[in-house]
mmCIF file of C-alpha atoms in Angstrom:
data_model
loop_
_atom_site.group_PDB
_atom_site.id
_atom_site.type_symbol
_atom_site.label_atom_id
_atom_site.label_comp_id
_atom_site.label_asym_id
_atom_site.label_seq_id
_atom_site.Cartn_x
_atom_site.Cartn_y
_atom_site.Cartn_z
ATOM 1 C CA MET Y 58 33.104 -62.727 -35.369
ATOM 2 C CA LEU Y 59 34.488 -65.825 -35.332
ATOM 3 C CA PRO Y 60 38.429 -66.097 -35.520
ATOM 4 C CA GLN Y 61 40.119 -68.009 -39.130
ATOM 5 C CA PHE Y 62 42.994 -68.896 -37.397
ATOM 6 C CA GLU Y 63 43.558 -70.509 -34.077
ATOM 7 C CA TYR Y 64 46.047 -71.167 -31.158
ATOM 8 C CA GLY Y 65 49.306 -73.230 -32.906
ATOM 9 C CA ASP Y 66 48.957 -71.698 -36.927
ATOM 10 C CA GLU Y 67 51.341 -71.300 -39.246
ATOM 11 C CA VAL Y 68 50.551 -67.850 -40.758
ATOM 12 C CA ARG Y 69 52.527 -65.489 -43.231
ATOM 13 C CA LEU Y 70 52.301 -61.564 -43.018
ATOM 14 C CA ILE Y 71 51.166 -59.777 -45.870
ATOM 15 C CA ARG Y 72 51.990 -56.247 -44.693
ATOM 16 C CA ASN Y 73 54.654 -55.281 -43.180
ATOM 17 C CA VAL Y 74 54.475 -54.000 -39.483
ATOM 18 C CA ARG Y 75 55.639 -51.038 -38.091
ATOM 19 C CA ASN Y 76 55.520 -50.226 -34.155
ATOM 20 C CA ASP Y 77 52.330 -47.793 -33.245
ATOM 21 C CA GLY Y 78 53.126 -46.807 -30.177
ATOM 22 C CA THR Y 79 52.655 -49.856 -28.315
ATOM 23 C CA TYR Y 80 55.216 -52.017 -28.491
ATOM 24 C CA PRO Y 81 58.181 -51.639 -25.999
ATOM 25 C CA GLY Y 82 62.081 -49.548 -26.729
ATOM 26 C CA MET Y 83 61.029 -48.895 -30.371
ATOM 27 C CA ASP Y 84 60.487 -45.046 -31.635
ATOM 28 C CA THR Y 85 57.110 -45.254 -34.383
ATOM 29 C CA GLY Y 86 57.341 -45.798 -37.317
ATOM 30 C CA THR Y 87 59.206 -48.569 -37.042
ATOM 31 C CA LEU Y 88 59.691 -51.415 -39.483
ATOM 32 C CA LEU Y 89 58.876 -54.602 -36.373
ATOM 33 C CA ILE Y 90 58.004 -58.157 -39.080
ATOM 34 C CA ARG Y 91 58.813 -57.674 -43.054
ATOM 35 C CA ARG Y 92 55.914 -58.774 -45.361
ATOM 36 C CA GLY Y 93 56.820 -62.628 -45.634
ATOM 37 C CA ALA Y 94 57.573 -63.654 -41.828
ATOM 38 C CA VAL Y 95 56.277 -66.152 -40.889
ATOM 39 C CA GLY Y 96 54.934 -66.616 -37.078
ATOM 40 C CA CYS Y 97 52.544 -68.843 -34.855
ATOM 41 C CA VAL Y 98 49.291 -67.975 -33.552
ATOM 42 C CA TYR Y 99 48.999 -68.188 -29.434
ATOM 43 C CA ASP Y 100 46.750 -66.721 -28.590
ATOM 44 C CA VAL Y 101 43.414 -64.494 -30.292
ATOM 45 C CA GLY Y 102 42.090 -61.342 -28.942
ATOM 46 C CA THR Y 103 39.891 -57.910 -29.590
ATOM 47 C CA TYR Y 104 40.262 -54.722 -29.513
ATOM 48 C CA LEU Y 105 37.514 -52.054 -28.947
ATOM 49 C CA GLN Y 106 35.189 -54.635 -29.371
ATOM 50 C CA ASP Y 107 35.349 -54.893 -33.228
ATOM 51 C CA GLN Y 108 38.184 -56.160 -34.598
ATOM 52 C CA LEU Y 109 40.276 -59.761 -33.735
ATOM 53 C CA ILE Y 110 43.807 -59.079 -32.730
ATOM 54 C CA TYR Y 111 45.581 -62.266 -33.059
ATOM 55 C CA ARG Y 112 49.232 -62.412 -30.941
ATOM 56 C CA VAL Y 113 51.777 -63.727 -32.880
ATOM 57 C CA HIS Y 114 55.543 -65.372 -32.149
ATOM 58 C CA PHE Y 115 58.045 -64.846 -35.232
ATOM 59 C CA LEU Y 116 60.750 -66.820 -33.944
ATOM 60 C CA SER Y 117 63.381 -66.365 -36.810
ATOM 61 C CA GLU Y 118 62.546 -62.765 -35.430
ATOM 62 C CA GLY Y 119 62.986 -63.443 -31.578
ATOM 63 C CA ARG Y 120 59.277 -61.149 -31.438
ATOM 64 C CA THR Y 121 55.779 -61.155 -30.863
ATOM 65 C CA VAL Y 122 53.405 -58.580 -32.465
ATOM 66 C CA GLY Y 123 49.079 -58.313 -32.437
ATOM 67 C CA CYS Y 124 48.140 -58.438 -36.159
ATOM 68 C CA ARG Y 125 45.022 -58.351 -37.529
ATOM 69 C CA GLU Y 126 43.143 -60.783 -39.521
ATOM 70 C CA GLU Y 127 43.260 -58.991 -42.485
ATOM 71 C CA GLU Y 128 47.306 -58.465 -42.614
ATOM 72 C CA LEU Y 129 47.826 -62.758 -41.880
ATOM 73 C CA ILE Y 130 47.107 -65.814 -44.515
ATOM 74 C CA LEU Y 131 48.021 -69.708 -43.529
ATOM 75 C CA ALA Y 132 51.612 -69.707 -43.823
ATOM 76 C CA SER Y 133 50.690 -72.414 -46.656
ATOM 77 C CA ALA Y 134 48.308 -70.156 -48.604
ATOM 78 C CA PRO Y 135 50.040 -69.215 -52.217
ATOM 79 C CA TRP Y 136 52.939 -66.465 -51.575
ATOM 80 C CA ILE Y 137 55.273 -64.641 -54.431
ATOM 81 C CA PRO Y 138 57.869 -62.998 -52.507
ATOM 82 C CA ASN Y 139 59.147 -59.647 -53.668
ATOM 83 C CA LEU Y 140 62.226 -57.548 -52.926
ATOM 84 C CA PHE Y 141 61.138 -54.292 -52.831
ATOM 85 C CA GLU Y 142 58.555 -52.196 -49.895
ATOM 86 C CA PHE Y 143 56.345 -49.126 -50.015
ATOM 87 C CA ARG Y 144 58.497 -46.090 -49.182
ATOM 88 C CA ASP Y 145 61.579 -48.135 -50.266
ATOM 89 C CA ASN Y 146 64.133 -46.212 -52.808
ATOM 90 C CA VAL Y 147 65.371 -47.561 -55.878
ATOM 91 C CA ILE Y 148 67.198 -46.720 -58.833
ATOM 92 C CA ALA Y 149 66.510 -47.931 -62.571
ATOM 93 C CA THR Y 150 68.770 -50.500 -63.801
ATOM 94 C CA ARG Y 151 67.471 -49.572 -67.982
ATOM 95 C CA SER Y 152 66.200 -46.659 -69.514
ATOM 96 C CA LEU Y 153 61.883 -46.449 -69.058
ATOM 97 C CA ALA Y 154 60.201 -45.713 -72.536
ATOM 98 C CA VAL Y 155 56.617 -45.418 -73.575
ATOM 99 C CA ARG Y 156 55.964 -45.842 -77.209
ATOM 100 C CA GLY Y 157 59.147 -44.996 -77.779
ATOM 101 C CA GLN Y 158 59.742 -41.685 -75.500
ATOM 102 C CA VAL Y 159 62.600 -42.581 -72.684
ATOM 103 C CA LEU Y 160 61.037 -40.961 -69.418
ATOM 104 C CA VAL Y 161 63.192 -42.926 -66.555
ATOM 105 C CA LYS Y 162 67.249 -43.071 -67.197
ATOM 106 C CA ARG Y 163 69.262 -45.704 -66.256
ATOM 107 C CA GLY Y 164 69.973 -44.308 -62.656
ATOM 108 C CA GLN Y 165 67.240 -42.558 -61.783
ATOM 109 C CA VAL Y 166 66.146 -42.707 -58.750
ATOM 110 C CA GLY Y 167 62.634 -43.699 -57.463
ATOM 111 C CA SER Y 168 60.375 -44.830 -54.457
ATOM 112 C CA ILE Y 169 58.355 -47.110 -54.143
ATOM 113 C CA MET Y 170 54.197 -46.065 -54.277
ATOM 114 C CA LYS Y 171 52.748 -49.530 -54.529
ATOM 115 C CA VAL Y 172 53.394 -53.420 -54.299
ATOM 116 C CA LEU Y 173 51.647 -55.455 -57.243
ATOM 117 C CA ARG Y 174 52.033 -59.034 -56.845
ATOM 118 C CA ASP Y 175 49.205 -60.326 -57.683
ATOM 119 C CA GLN Y 176 50.293 -60.969 -61.119
ATOM 120 C CA PRO Y 177 52.360 -64.056 -60.895
ATOM 121 C CA GLU Y 178 51.808 -64.206 -64.771
ATOM 122 C CA ASP Y 179 54.246 -61.284 -65.826
ATOM 123 C CA GLY Y 180 56.366 -61.597 -61.596
ATOM 124 C CA VAL Y 181 55.864 -59.005 -59.052
ATOM 125 C CA GLN Y 182 55.585 -55.176 -60.005
ATOM 126 C CA TYR Y 183 55.657 -51.798 -58.274
ATOM 127 C CA HIS Y 184 54.459 -48.519 -59.548
ATOM 128 C CA VAL Y 185 57.432 -46.262 -58.718
ATOM 129 C CA HIS Y 186 57.642 -42.989 -58.532
ATOM 130 C CA PHE Y 187 60.648 -40.727 -60.781
ATOM 131 C CA GLY Y 188 59.865 -37.514 -59.063
ATOM 132 C CA ASP Y 189 58.149 -34.417 -60.675
ATOM 133 C CA GLY Y 190 54.343 -36.479 -60.861
ATOM 134 C CA LEU Y 191 55.903 -39.312 -63.004
ATOM 135 C CA VAL Y 192 54.327 -43.026 -61.652
ATOM 136 C CA LEU Y 193 55.079 -45.666 -63.810
ATOM 137 C CA GLN Y 194 54.471 -49.259 -63.275
ATOM 138 C CA VAL Y 195 57.702 -51.183 -63.446
ATOM 139 C CA PRO Y 196 58.809 -55.267 -63.312
ATOM 140 C CA GLU Y 197 61.517 -55.567 -60.205
ATOM 141 C CA GLN Y 198 63.855 -56.982 -62.649
ATOM 142 C CA SER Y 199 64.175 -53.772 -63.934
ATOM 143 C CA LEU Y 200 65.135 -52.380 -60.076
ATOM 144 C CA ALA Y 201 68.060 -52.100 -57.576
ATOM 145 C CA MET Y 202 67.912 -50.342 -54.261
ATOM 146 C CA ALA Y 203 69.028 -47.192 -53.838
ATOM 147 C CA GLU Y 204 72.006 -46.989 -51.067
ATOM 148 C CA ALA Y 205 72.481 -43.995 -48.546
ATOM 149 C CA GLY Y 206 74.016 -42.002 -52.045
ATOM 150 C CA ALA Y 207 73.741 -41.534 -55.973
ATOM 151 C CA GLY Y 208 77.060 -43.067 -55.967
ATOM 152 C CA ALA Y 209 76.518 -46.333 -53.692
ATOM 153 C CA ALA Y 210 73.917 -47.146 -56.326
ATOM 154 C CA LEU Y 211 75.650 -46.218 -59.558
ATOM 155 C CA GLU Y 212 78.371 -49.192 -58.602
ATOM 156 C CA VAL Y 213 75.342 -51.390 -58.048
ATOM 157 C CA LEU Y 214 74.050 -50.278 -61.386
ATOM 158 C CA ASP Y 215 77.636 -52.058 -62.768
ATOM 159 C CA GLU Y 216 76.420 -55.149 -61.446
ATOM 160 C CA PHE Y 217 74.293 -55.395 -64.334
#
């Protein structure tokens, strides 16, 4: 079990890191570091003798967190940023249709189920749940962040 990253390596987080209850002063489930953040490895240890844990300092966020190896890539590796994350509420900025039938009307609120970043020619896309079991794959440019209330979400649509 040799570490992929060493002391001083700049790494990028490829998954959101939430408090699992071990980060002091914050509630369990609170987002600690958003994916895409770049930090510096300054310690490598193990958890339960079979998982490598990297202590990474994220200077921009002012936090040091433990990250598993599969949550990190080198900061110099290719990276495609995305606007939305799992569980984010979004609104459709245009009507969405399949085979000519409109399934989602402009302004309808949905929830991100999965981020699809591995299709660089098509840009970032998402699996979005729009209710009643309807999940569609939607390109990022067809979505906007849903604010606290529906009125705020509709105001965002007026910008498009």
